[in-house]
XYZ file of C-alpha atoms in Angstrom:
711
model
C -20.024 22.683 -32.534
C -21.786 20.952 -29.557
C -24.367 21.360 -26.918
C -22.822 21.226 -23.104
C -26.854 20.994 -22.188
C -28.467 19.314 -25.372
C -31.645 18.690 -23.392
C -32.212 22.500 -23.070
C -32.927 22.670 -26.724
C -36.029 21.451 -26.534
C -36.993 24.798 -25.438
C -37.374 25.802 -28.923
C -40.841 24.059 -29.101
C -42.143 26.917 -27.094
C -41.773 28.743 -30.552
C -45.722 27.325 -30.660
C -46.877 29.453 -27.951
C -46.965 32.900 -30.228
C -47.766 31.218 -33.349
C -50.652 29.582 -30.983
C -51.183 33.034 -29.358
C -51.285 34.708 -33.254
C -53.753 32.336 -34.492
C -56.143 32.442 -31.476
C -56.482 36.195 -31.983
C -57.088 35.920 -35.566
C -59.756 33.657 -34.652
C -61.333 36.087 -31.983
C -62.039 38.973 -35.094
C -65.589 38.858 -35.732
C -67.378 40.807 -38.581
C -70.283 42.631 -38.298
C -72.217 44.596 -41.252
C -72.649 48.291 -40.293
C -73.630 50.850 -43.239
C -71.932 53.802 -41.921
C -68.385 51.849 -42.533
C -68.654 51.103 -45.655
C -67.285 54.314 -46.856
C -63.984 53.091 -44.402
C -63.434 50.072 -46.823
C -61.246 51.878 -48.877
C -58.688 53.079 -46.297
C -59.083 49.559 -44.543
C -57.946 47.498 -47.764
C -55.269 50.036 -48.054
C -54.063 49.242 -44.654
C -54.400 45.537 -44.560
C -51.256 44.265 -46.232
C -49.237 46.732 -44.337
C -50.853 45.061 -40.939
C -50.342 41.938 -42.061
C -46.601 42.478 -42.445
C -46.268 44.134 -39.169
C -47.955 41.108 -37.718
C -46.073 38.352 -39.218
C -42.981 40.266 -38.210
C -43.422 40.694 -34.858
C -44.634 36.889 -34.945
C -41.045 36.303 -36.132
C -39.109 38.172 -33.415
C -40.864 36.427 -30.716
C -40.570 33.107 -32.427
C -36.826 33.698 -32.905
C -36.280 35.230 -29.405
C -37.275 31.812 -28.261
C -34.843 29.894 -30.364
C -31.980 31.869 -29.222
C -32.734 31.736 -25.476
C -32.815 27.876 -25.782
C -29.538 27.425 -27.600
C -28.180 29.842 -25.204
C -29.270 28.024 -22.237
C -27.883 24.636 -24.086
C -24.441 26.561 -23.778
C -22.848 25.520 -27.247
C -18.873 25.084 -27.723
C -16.613 24.519 -30.251
C -14.134 21.634 -29.660
C -11.471 20.038 -31.456
C -12.434 16.864 -33.282
C -11.794 13.689 -31.281
C -11.786 15.488 -27.890
C -12.714 13.836 -24.402
C -15.396 16.163 -23.231
C -17.937 14.837 -21.032
C -20.414 16.914 -22.834
C -23.104 15.828 -25.347
C -25.045 13.055 -23.411
C -25.863 11.503 -20.429
C -22.679 9.175 -19.352
C -21.971 6.640 -17.439
C -18.529 7.275 -15.547
C -16.197 5.561 -13.159
C -13.804 7.695 -11.148
C -10.952 6.017 -9.708
C -8.470 8.568 -7.037
C -5.273 6.928 -6.206
C -4.940 7.100 -2.074
C -1.701 5.825 -2.023
C 1.287 7.444 0.385
C 2.665 9.281 -2.619
C -0.004 11.150 -3.199
C 0.660 12.962 -0.101
C 3.374 14.832 -1.496
C 2.880 18.518 -1.383
C 4.982 21.683 -1.650
C 4.209 23.323 1.138
C 0.667 24.034 0.438
C -2.051 21.336 -0.709
C -0.940 17.667 -1.312
C -1.248 15.593 -4.439
C -4.460 14.045 -2.916
C -6.463 17.157 -1.855
C -6.165 17.935 -5.694
C -6.800 14.868 -6.696
C -10.384 14.936 -4.796
C -10.804 18.642 -6.210
C -10.066 17.069 -9.627
C -12.436 14.597 -9.249
C -15.098 16.756 -7.896
C -14.806 19.058 -11.035
C -14.792 15.920 -13.270
C -18.811 15.852 -11.522
C -19.430 19.343 -12.167
C -18.618 19.136 -15.917
C -21.152 16.053 -16.212
C -24.523 16.251 -18.480
C -27.607 16.004 -16.418
C -28.697 12.930 -16.142
C -25.294 10.967 -16.121
C -24.493 8.921 -13.626
C -20.953 8.267 -11.745
C -19.258 5.207 -9.701
C -16.512 6.223 -7.411
C -13.577 4.043 -6.325
C -10.424 4.385 -4.212
C -7.402 2.283 -4.781
C -3.549 2.095 -3.812
C -2.334 -1.690 -4.139
C -6.164 -2.568 -3.959
C -8.857 -0.946 -5.206
C -11.999 -0.544 -2.745
C -15.465 0.574 -4.595
C -17.070 3.768 -2.492
C -19.901 3.967 -4.934
C -20.052 0.473 -6.258
C -22.813 1.288 -8.875
C -23.066 4.332 -10.867
C -25.667 6.625 -9.278
C -27.219 9.572 -10.710
C -27.208 11.381 -7.536
C -24.087 13.032 -8.184
C -24.460 15.326 -5.049
C -23.601 11.720 -3.101
C -20.886 10.796 -5.087
C -19.068 14.230 -4.574
C -19.769 13.553 -0.712
C -17.635 10.568 -0.884
C -15.266 12.163 -2.512
C -14.850 15.090 0.080
C -15.091 12.115 2.698
C -12.089 10.000 1.194
C -8.899 9.909 2.833
C -5.369 9.109 2.267
C -3.178 5.874 3.423
C -0.057 4.487 3.765
C -0.440 1.586 1.205
C 1.709 1.395 -2.131
C 0.323 1.728 -5.235
C -0.839 -0.732 -8.310
C -3.366 1.190 -10.736
C -4.473 -2.593 -12.522
C -6.521 -3.613 -9.873
C -8.786 0.028 -10.033
C -8.721 -0.282 -13.707
C -9.987 -3.797 -13.902
C -12.421 -2.991 -11.297
C -13.547 0.250 -13.275
C -14.094 -1.470 -16.486
C -16.107 -4.511 -14.995
C -18.233 -1.835 -13.518
C -18.548 0.105 -17.148
C -19.028 -3.649 -18.581
C -22.465 -4.004 -16.268
C -23.670 -0.531 -16.551
C -22.581 1.363 -19.391
C -24.089 1.520 -22.791
C -21.692 2.775 -25.306
C -21.082 6.051 -23.342
C -18.590 4.443 -20.498
C -15.283 6.727 -19.460
C -12.833 5.873 -16.840
C -11.049 8.877 -14.870
C -7.944 7.312 -13.138
C -6.746 10.249 -10.693
C -3.081 9.068 -10.087
C 0.162 10.759 -9.547
C 1.570 8.687 -12.708
C 4.029 7.141 -10.500
C 6.205 4.379 -12.609
C 6.021 1.541 -9.568
C 2.232 1.646 -10.281
C 2.061 0.809 -13.831
C 4.275 -2.280 -13.570
C 1.516 -4.142 -14.910
C 0.865 -1.842 -18.150
C 0.931 -4.723 -20.307
C -1.918 -6.464 -18.823
C -3.584 -3.208 -18.351
C -3.527 -2.961 -22.272
C -5.009 -6.037 -23.042
C -7.955 -5.234 -20.684
C -8.287 -1.507 -21.946
C -8.506 -2.592 -25.491
C -11.041 -5.517 -24.677
C -13.437 -2.942 -23.145
C -13.103 0.118 -25.822
C -14.437 2.518 -23.083
C -12.287 5.904 -23.008
C -9.897 6.348 -20.607
C -8.457 9.472 -19.106
C -5.531 9.643 -16.671
C -5.291 12.797 -14.315
C -1.977 13.526 -12.818
C -2.576 16.342 -9.860
C 0.358 18.322 -8.898
C 2.690 19.228 -7.152
C 5.702 17.373 -9.257
C 8.468 15.414 -7.885
C 9.935 17.456 -4.621
C 12.996 16.841 -2.765
C 12.734 13.513 -0.520
C 14.320 11.985 2.100
C 13.096 8.341 3.418
C 13.831 6.037 6.051
C 13.851 3.044 4.239
C 14.646 0.438 6.882
C 14.464 0.144 10.537
C 15.899 -3.467 11.641
C 17.143 -5.171 15.231
C 21.372 -4.546 14.960
C 21.725 -6.573 18.151
C 21.239 -10.361 18.406
C 18.149 -9.458 20.922
C 16.662 -7.104 23.395
C 17.153 -8.182 26.920
C 15.671 -5.849 29.043
C 16.952 -3.076 30.922
C 20.119 -3.144 28.085
C 20.659 -0.882 25.462
C 19.907 -2.710 21.809
C 21.448 -1.444 18.588
C 19.142 -0.669 15.690
C 20.486 -0.845 11.948
C 18.484 2.445 9.972
C 19.094 3.047 6.508
C 17.993 6.664 5.254
C 17.382 6.651 1.037
C 17.533 9.963 -1.109
C 14.853 9.601 -3.152
C 15.155 13.212 -4.482
C 17.544 14.654 -7.815
C 19.999 16.313 -5.752
C 22.357 15.634 -2.477
C 21.536 15.969 0.534
C 23.959 17.090 3.437
C 24.065 16.916 7.083
C 20.819 14.612 7.333
C 20.067 13.869 11.109
C 18.215 10.365 11.802
C 17.281 10.237 15.708
C 15.820 7.188 17.122
C 13.087 7.065 20.295
C 11.517 4.604 22.572
C 7.996 4.474 23.058
C 7.556 7.985 22.014
C 9.893 9.500 24.634
C 12.253 12.281 23.119
C 15.169 10.994 21.063
C 17.825 8.817 22.859
C 20.536 8.905 20.098
C 21.242 10.217 16.781
C 23.648 10.288 13.902
C 24.373 12.809 11.174
C 25.166 11.617 7.584
C 27.525 14.128 6.121
C 26.425 13.476 2.436
C 23.536 11.289 0.884
C 23.838 11.500 -3.066
C 20.754 11.061 -4.783
C 19.253 7.897 -5.391
C 21.485 6.447 -3.140
C 21.233 4.773 0.775
C 23.134 5.110 3.638
C 23.423 2.747 6.956
C 24.001 4.177 10.614
C 23.693 2.280 13.958
C 21.465 3.600 16.809
C 21.206 2.430 20.471
C 18.077 2.290 22.420
C 17.068 1.343 26.016
C 14.539 -1.119 26.359
C 13.971 -0.374 30.543
C 11.219 -3.161 31.027
C 10.404 -6.278 29.605
C 7.346 -6.282 27.085
C 6.587 -4.692 24.087
C 8.307 -1.536 23.152
C 7.601 1.040 20.228
C 11.180 1.926 18.227
C 10.842 5.044 15.909
C 13.682 6.152 13.453
C 13.165 9.578 12.247
C 14.111 12.305 9.655
C 13.127 16.356 10.072
C 10.124 16.355 8.042
C 9.909 17.064 4.596
C 7.231 17.351 1.468
C 6.820 13.495 1.778
C 5.282 13.078 5.434
C 4.760 9.147 5.267
C 8.424 8.323 4.830
C 9.813 10.701 7.634
C 9.696 8.019 10.101
C 9.414 4.264 10.662
C 8.806 2.546 13.674
C 8.963 -1.585 14.734
C 7.656 -3.168 17.841
C 10.575 -5.096 20.166
C 9.635 -7.318 22.810
C 12.426 -7.102 25.612
C 13.102 -10.195 27.700
C 13.890 -10.891 31.008
C 15.603 -14.341 30.225
C 16.513 -16.518 27.535
C 15.870 -20.069 28.082
C 17.824 -22.680 25.524
C 17.991 -26.474 25.879
C 21.019 -27.843 24.078
C 20.489 -31.941 23.591
C 24.067 -33.114 23.686
C 24.463 -36.554 22.093
C 27.539 -37.204 24.125
C 27.603 -35.319 27.475
C 31.458 -36.181 28.172
C 33.406 -37.224 30.989
C 33.823 -34.031 32.063
C 31.628 -30.511 30.771
C 34.627 -29.469 28.467
C 34.528 -32.725 26.997
C 30.918 -32.940 25.780
C 29.063 -31.724 22.756
C 27.485 -28.574 24.472
C 30.560 -27.297 25.889
C 31.563 -24.613 23.280
C 27.923 -23.457 22.225
C 26.906 -23.329 26.011
C 29.827 -20.816 26.490
C 29.023 -19.035 23.563
C 25.475 -18.290 24.436
C 26.538 -17.335 27.904
C 30.179 -15.753 27.504
C 30.291 -14.606 31.455
C 32.119 -15.804 34.539
C 28.457 -15.213 36.457
C 25.983 -16.788 34.045
C 23.217 -17.809 36.579
C 22.702 -13.282 36.254
C 23.196 -13.456 32.299
C 19.852 -13.454 30.544
C 20.127 -15.924 28.495
C 20.389 -19.229 30.299
C 21.259 -22.287 28.658
C 20.866 -25.942 30.321
C 22.414 -28.981 28.797
C 20.534 -32.442 28.498
C 21.345 -36.039 27.166
C 18.985 -37.515 24.933
C 17.975 -39.740 27.420
C 16.570 -37.145 29.545
C 14.348 -35.253 26.514
C 11.505 -37.258 27.199
C 10.813 -35.655 30.943
C 11.212 -31.894 29.474
C 8.210 -29.746 28.367
C 9.883 -28.074 25.114
C 7.427 -24.968 25.539
C 9.300 -23.795 28.507
C 12.184 -22.903 26.116
C 12.547 -20.214 23.819
C 15.092 -22.465 21.652
C 16.477 -26.097 21.411
C 19.388 -27.369 19.913
C 20.355 -31.011 19.071
C 24.253 -31.363 18.913
C 25.441 -34.960 17.273
C 22.161 -36.390 18.246
C 21.756 -39.704 16.934
C 18.569 -40.809 16.664
C 15.229 -39.402 17.564
C 12.278 -41.588 18.411
C 8.728 -40.815 16.977
C 7.252 -39.467 20.038
C 10.588 -36.740 20.153
C 9.778 -35.725 16.585
C 6.446 -34.911 16.918
C 6.980 -32.754 20.035
C 9.784 -30.907 18.412
C 6.937 -30.739 15.406
C 4.576 -29.088 17.150
C 6.947 -27.184 19.471
C 8.454 -25.717 16.091
C 5.176 -24.815 14.776
C 3.767 -23.191 17.801
C 6.621 -20.625 17.543
C 9.927 -22.278 19.158
C 13.337 -22.439 17.251
C 15.144 -25.465 16.445
C 19.363 -25.926 15.573
C 20.721 -28.815 14.409
C 24.407 -29.586 14.300
C 25.696 -32.814 12.970
C 28.557 -35.015 14.004
C 30.174 -38.281 13.944
C 27.244 -39.998 15.516
C 24.479 -38.655 13.275
C 23.098 -40.629 10.962
C 22.150 -38.419 7.618
C 19.526 -40.840 6.244
C 17.664 -41.466 9.274
C 18.035 -38.066 10.212
C 16.158 -36.934 7.005
C 13.685 -39.473 7.380
C 12.756 -38.490 11.115
C 12.650 -35.169 10.209
C 10.960 -34.703 7.030
C 9.865 -31.476 5.767
C 11.038 -29.709 8.788
C 15.080 -29.699 7.973
C 15.783 -26.591 5.542
C 18.220 -29.258 3.617
C 18.653 -32.890 3.480
C 21.980 -34.234 4.711
C 23.920 -35.721 1.996
C 27.400 -37.766 2.374
C 29.971 -36.545 4.763
C 33.038 -34.606 3.238
C 36.705 -33.914 4.223
C 38.516 -35.805 7.301
C 38.012 -34.723 11.169
C 42.029 -35.224 11.347
C 42.785 -32.411 9.233
C 45.844 -33.469 7.181
C 46.040 -30.398 5.601
C 42.929 -29.809 3.538
C 39.879 -27.486 4.705
C 37.523 -25.614 3.390
C 36.927 -21.429 4.754
C 33.715 -19.537 5.011
C 32.776 -16.950 2.360
C 34.876 -13.806 2.937
C 32.321 -11.196 1.530
C 28.726 -10.623 0.503
C 27.241 -11.431 4.158
C 23.865 -9.924 3.291
C 21.737 -12.387 5.355
C 20.509 -10.424 8.972
C 22.791 -12.971 11.252
C 25.908 -12.427 9.424
C 25.100 -8.706 8.062
C 27.362 -7.318 10.954
C 30.547 -8.701 8.802
C 30.003 -6.428 5.928
C 32.027 -3.673 8.272
C 35.476 -4.805 7.770
C 35.756 -3.628 11.724
C 33.525 -6.265 13.498
C 36.264 -8.963 11.858
C 36.004 -11.732 9.773
C 34.391 -15.285 9.602
C 36.579 -16.989 6.716
C 39.857 -17.415 8.958
C 38.122 -20.354 10.329
C 39.165 -23.761 9.334
C 36.587 -26.738 8.664
C 38.050 -30.029 8.139
C 34.818 -32.000 7.977
C 30.878 -31.674 7.310
C 28.181 -32.858 5.753
C 26.698 -31.947 2.480
C 23.604 -29.788 2.477
C 21.144 -29.931 0.322
C 18.377 -27.246 0.232
C 14.875 -28.425 0.390
C 12.273 -26.444 -1.459
C 9.066 -26.132 0.508
C 6.129 -28.725 -0.285
C 3.463 -27.213 1.978
C 1.616 -24.363 3.569
C 3.302 -24.082 6.857
C 6.895 -24.650 5.347
C 9.158 -21.757 4.182
C 11.562 -21.947 1.492
C 15.394 -22.837 2.311
C 17.464 -19.699 2.837
C 21.399 -19.856 2.684
C 22.609 -18.127 5.763
C 26.375 -18.522 4.851
C 28.497 -20.301 2.300
C 31.802 -22.026 2.203
C 33.830 -20.156 0.104
C 33.255 -22.662 -3.239
C 29.269 -21.486 -2.707
C 28.485 -24.385 -0.885
C 26.046 -24.429 2.256
C 27.184 -23.850 5.427
C 24.324 -22.767 7.074
C 20.418 -22.992 6.058
C 17.343 -21.887 7.556
C 13.639 -22.469 6.964
C 10.278 -21.267 8.909
C 8.135 -24.084 9.757
C 4.715 -22.650 11.344
C 5.414 -20.051 13.350
C 8.868 -21.271 14.554
C 12.404 -21.447 12.908
C 14.780 -24.422 11.822
C 18.461 -23.470 11.308
C 20.920 -26.508 10.195
C 24.341 -26.516 10.365
C 26.906 -28.476 8.381
C 29.746 -29.179 10.538
C 29.703 -29.344 14.191
C 29.306 -26.940 17.164
C 32.277 -28.186 18.781
C 36.106 -28.480 18.157
C 35.569 -32.412 16.391
C 35.254 -30.937 12.275
C 36.436 -27.298 12.854
C 38.240 -24.728 14.879
C 35.417 -22.572 14.495
C 35.170 -22.087 18.752
C 38.662 -20.874 18.905
C 38.008 -17.848 16.944
C 36.332 -14.459 17.940
C 33.571 -14.778 15.497
C 31.887 -17.745 17.221
C 30.549 -15.984 20.275
C 28.732 -13.056 18.067
C 27.562 -15.678 15.486
C 25.777 -18.462 17.805
C 23.993 -15.345 19.920
C 22.760 -13.980 16.483
C 21.996 -17.316 15.389
C 19.836 -17.857 18.503
C 18.382 -14.375 18.185
C 17.295 -15.285 14.785
C 15.346 -18.211 16.345
C 13.713 -16.406 18.996
C 12.701 -13.046 17.246
C 10.964 -15.488 14.746
C 7.897 -15.632 17.127
C 7.702 -11.939 17.208
C 7.958 -11.453 13.173
C 4.229 -10.960 13.729
C 4.606 -7.704 15.678
C 5.602 -6.248 12.433
C 3.551 -6.570 9.653
C 3.163 -4.361 5.984
C 0.962 -1.848 5.453
C -2.488 -3.829 4.462
C -1.353 -6.665 6.008
C -3.481 -8.855 8.443
C -2.070 -9.135 12.161
C -2.290 -12.701 13.778
C -1.047 -13.819 17.039
C -1.618 -17.058 19.024
C -4.164 -16.273 21.710
C -4.470 -18.408 25.253
C -7.362 -20.609 25.244
C -8.693 -18.403 28.213
C -8.763 -15.366 25.608
C -11.299 -17.263 23.041
C -14.319 -15.077 22.324
C -13.169 -12.259 24.752
C -13.206 -8.719 23.563
C -10.325 -7.359 21.544
C -9.669 -3.777 21.869
C -7.188 -1.931 18.660
C -6.301 1.724 18.580
C -4.314 3.354 16.333
C -2.905 6.809 17.156
C -5.742 9.151 17.465
C -8.515 7.115 15.678
C -11.270 5.590 17.826
C -10.656 2.154 19.587
C -12.080 -0.654 17.068
C -13.393 -4.003 18.790
C -13.677 -7.530 17.525
C -13.599 -11.229 19.203
C -10.899 -13.391 19.838
C -11.751 -16.453 17.329
C -11.040 -19.527 16.503
C -8.643 -20.326 13.540
C -7.870 -24.094 12.718
C -9.036 -25.145 15.986
C -6.763 -22.732 17.942
C -7.347 -19.157 19.609
C -6.151 -16.279 17.619
C -6.028 -12.410 17.601
C -6.589 -11.626 14.294
C -6.801 -7.510 12.945
C -6.950 -6.444 9.058
C -7.532 -2.672 9.225
C -4.144 -1.381 8.578
C -3.989 1.114 6.003
C -1.837 3.232 7.995
C 1.626 2.964 9.153
C 2.496 2.839 12.888
C 1.726 1.500 16.152
C -1.558 -0.407 17.078
C -2.100 -0.888 20.456
C -4.166 -4.092 21.500
C -5.721 -5.142 24.277
C -7.519 -8.031 25.655
C -10.684 -8.142 27.996
C -9.111 -10.728 30.502
C -8.376 -10.413 34.201
C -5.882 -8.489 34.488
C -6.246 -7.167 30.797
C -3.601 -8.618 28.206
C -1.801 -5.784 26.047
C 0.160 -5.881 23.233
C 1.071 -3.868 19.952
C 2.187 -4.326 16.611
C 3.488 -2.003 13.936
C 2.485 -1.292 10.399
C 5.400 -0.265 8.118
C 4.996 0.851 4.517
C 6.795 -0.149 1.652
C 9.635 2.301 0.803
C 9.565 1.426 -2.617
C 6.330 3.944 -2.823
C 8.812 6.685 -1.877
C 10.431 6.504 -5.503
C 8.453 9.343 -7.170
C 9.954 8.820 -10.781
C 7.162 9.243 -12.796
C 6.015 7.056 -15.797
C 6.060 9.242 -19.438
C 2.664 10.292 -20.789
C 4.433 8.353 -23.971
C 3.869 4.976 -22.224
C 0.667 6.030 -20.906
C -1.148 6.753 -23.921
C -0.373 3.234 -25.060
C -2.887 1.877 -22.241
C -5.648 2.408 -24.931
C -6.778 4.337 -28.263
C -7.535 7.990 -27.542
C -6.073 7.829 -23.939
C -5.848 11.568 -22.850
C -3.170 12.265 -20.049
C -4.332 15.801 -17.937
C -1.799 17.350 -15.816
C -4.078 19.092 -13.224
C -3.429 22.052 -11.192
C -5.736 24.433 -8.996
C -5.472 26.865 -12.221
C -6.705 24.018 -14.552
C -10.131 23.953 -16.188
C -11.128 20.734 -15.737
C -13.834 21.223 -18.393
C -11.474 22.823 -21.040
C -8.705 20.265 -20.187
C -11.651 17.293 -21.106
C -12.039 18.878 -24.007
C -8.704 18.377 -25.352
C -7.745 22.443 -24.368
C -9.279 23.677 -27.594
C -13.035 23.952 -26.754
C -14.428 27.536 -26.180
C -18.090 28.384 -25.361
C -19.873 30.826 -26.826
C -23.181 30.835 -25.188
C -22.904 34.435 -24.992
C -22.998 35.664 -28.009
C -26.913 33.792 -28.271
C -27.631 35.567 -25.143
C -26.663 38.719 -26.836
C -28.806 38.065 -30.036
C -32.051 37.064 -27.802
C -31.381 40.520 -25.852
C -31.087 42.088 -29.346
C -34.091 40.326 -30.943
C -36.330 41.101 -27.635
C -35.282 45.221 -27.466
C -36.233 45.263 -31.237
C -39.693 43.265 -30.743
C -40.575 45.916 -27.947
C -39.689 48.706 -30.146
C -41.694 47.756 -33.213
C -44.716 46.151 -30.815
C -45.034 49.794 -29.552
C -44.664 51.680 -32.830
C -47.252 49.196 -34.486
C -49.717 49.632 -31.709
C -49.380 53.436 -32.181
C -49.616 53.428 -35.544
C -53.015 51.183 -35.308
């Protein structure tokens, strides 16, 4: 047996009151000698024994009444051995509530997060007087809300009620570490952690590390899983540009992926695409989407003006709203300026190194009005050109670059420019590697093959086009890249990153034998793409194939859109954007949806002005305005992690291995948290003692009245 309010047992000390009154009344008796009363002495002695018994009986009843009242108020209960009931003495507890977006799952009524808040409040209600509680919210990060255990449980309850859901993913490990650290600093042997989470398997990937921390702490751990359980769920798992670039005023293609995270097949799934919040301009229907599988569709949207546009793919609403839509920011461009630096200008334009690439980038008769504007210059002319005026630069069989040109290219790419490199007969691999250093995605090894052909050639891979540049050839209807013949090339050896500004090399396209044909790497805010063969027909016949034009335009798009990668960040990420010098210390206002705008300043970062904003716990569009004349406006989007839509739960058996005595409670609105914390076998019986107290009180009043009458 235990007592839920054991401190009220101190009320039994009140039994001293009737005893004291009895003694005081006895002391008040004053003996007086009166001769006439001596005849009553015989009668008094006869009744004295009976009177003493009556007084002691009333005293006992009054003391018993106070004892029974104290026990009833202390709320006695039976519970199973080893139960996790929080009663039995003041405790220090930490309540950690999951606010990742999977907690937004509903059954048409309350969400998991709503039920989680109610469960947290019931835990507080079950704590004995004198207990203290800390409260933190967690997703893939842990954020203390009440960081130090507070005795004011009403304050903690208010913080729980004010907490909000985010669109972040989940990871329980940071929450458990933070909770155990709080208990280590503040608990004295009565510490307990309550993890209120949906038990989603993706959030428990670090279970092994958590076991070690829990065992070392020795604290009790209770895992509360609020309902509802799994529900049918479809989500937009990816939204990408399908076109190479987004010219203003033209229709752009977008690739949208829908995933069925539920357990049953979904049929006739409608996906729509809208631009800047307007009604959907295009949609597609997936006839069948089996459980656990994904399907991609191509949708088109027109970006009417140059500038930033919000593109949103959306599914019909279901039980998990967070993944029903996905938004990306696309910057439409009036023109794309490309500088082609030719090692050999040729006696005629057709003979020059840049001829085929120039025609591939602007494959129209009236190229003056085409949005891609290529310009061909010689290596000698490069010194007088401002590289920042161009979105991309291509080096075509350039024999050598002096240190000043190399420094200019390095700064240009770091600031967000794009660089294409094609070798040729005049290219010296050793000097090129030495000059450009780590900027190259791969070192240039020894040449292979013979440009004369002689029947020996390589072809490109015929399948597994996974990189965004070549992904359109996954569809056989788009043709193939494998028919082009490469008679000569440079051996590319990917160069691992060695500095913070260097991205890891990524192979875009391979030869059929697995050797890299095209390799890329990020360099600062820009990107470098390196080819193993020429851009003309000197070493291969690729320019004669239909795939050459879309391949070159997609390569250019990959370079141009690199500077806009920062416009689409993961939820919880930090938005950064290079600022103009005159923006420095200007006020920056950021607004998301219906929330109130937030303000900050444009600051210096590593000596350069930069926009920074990190409060991105919610997905969707964030509009940014800089207080200049006229105001500068841009937008960025935060995108949630589609892994969070995988609702498969971890098993109770695995959860109970977290620590010895770990309890798992599946909580719903009909669940009694106090009973659940007692293991399901606790039963209060204070009413029995209250009934006994009432019976004793009635008995005492009856006997007191009767004994008084007899006297």
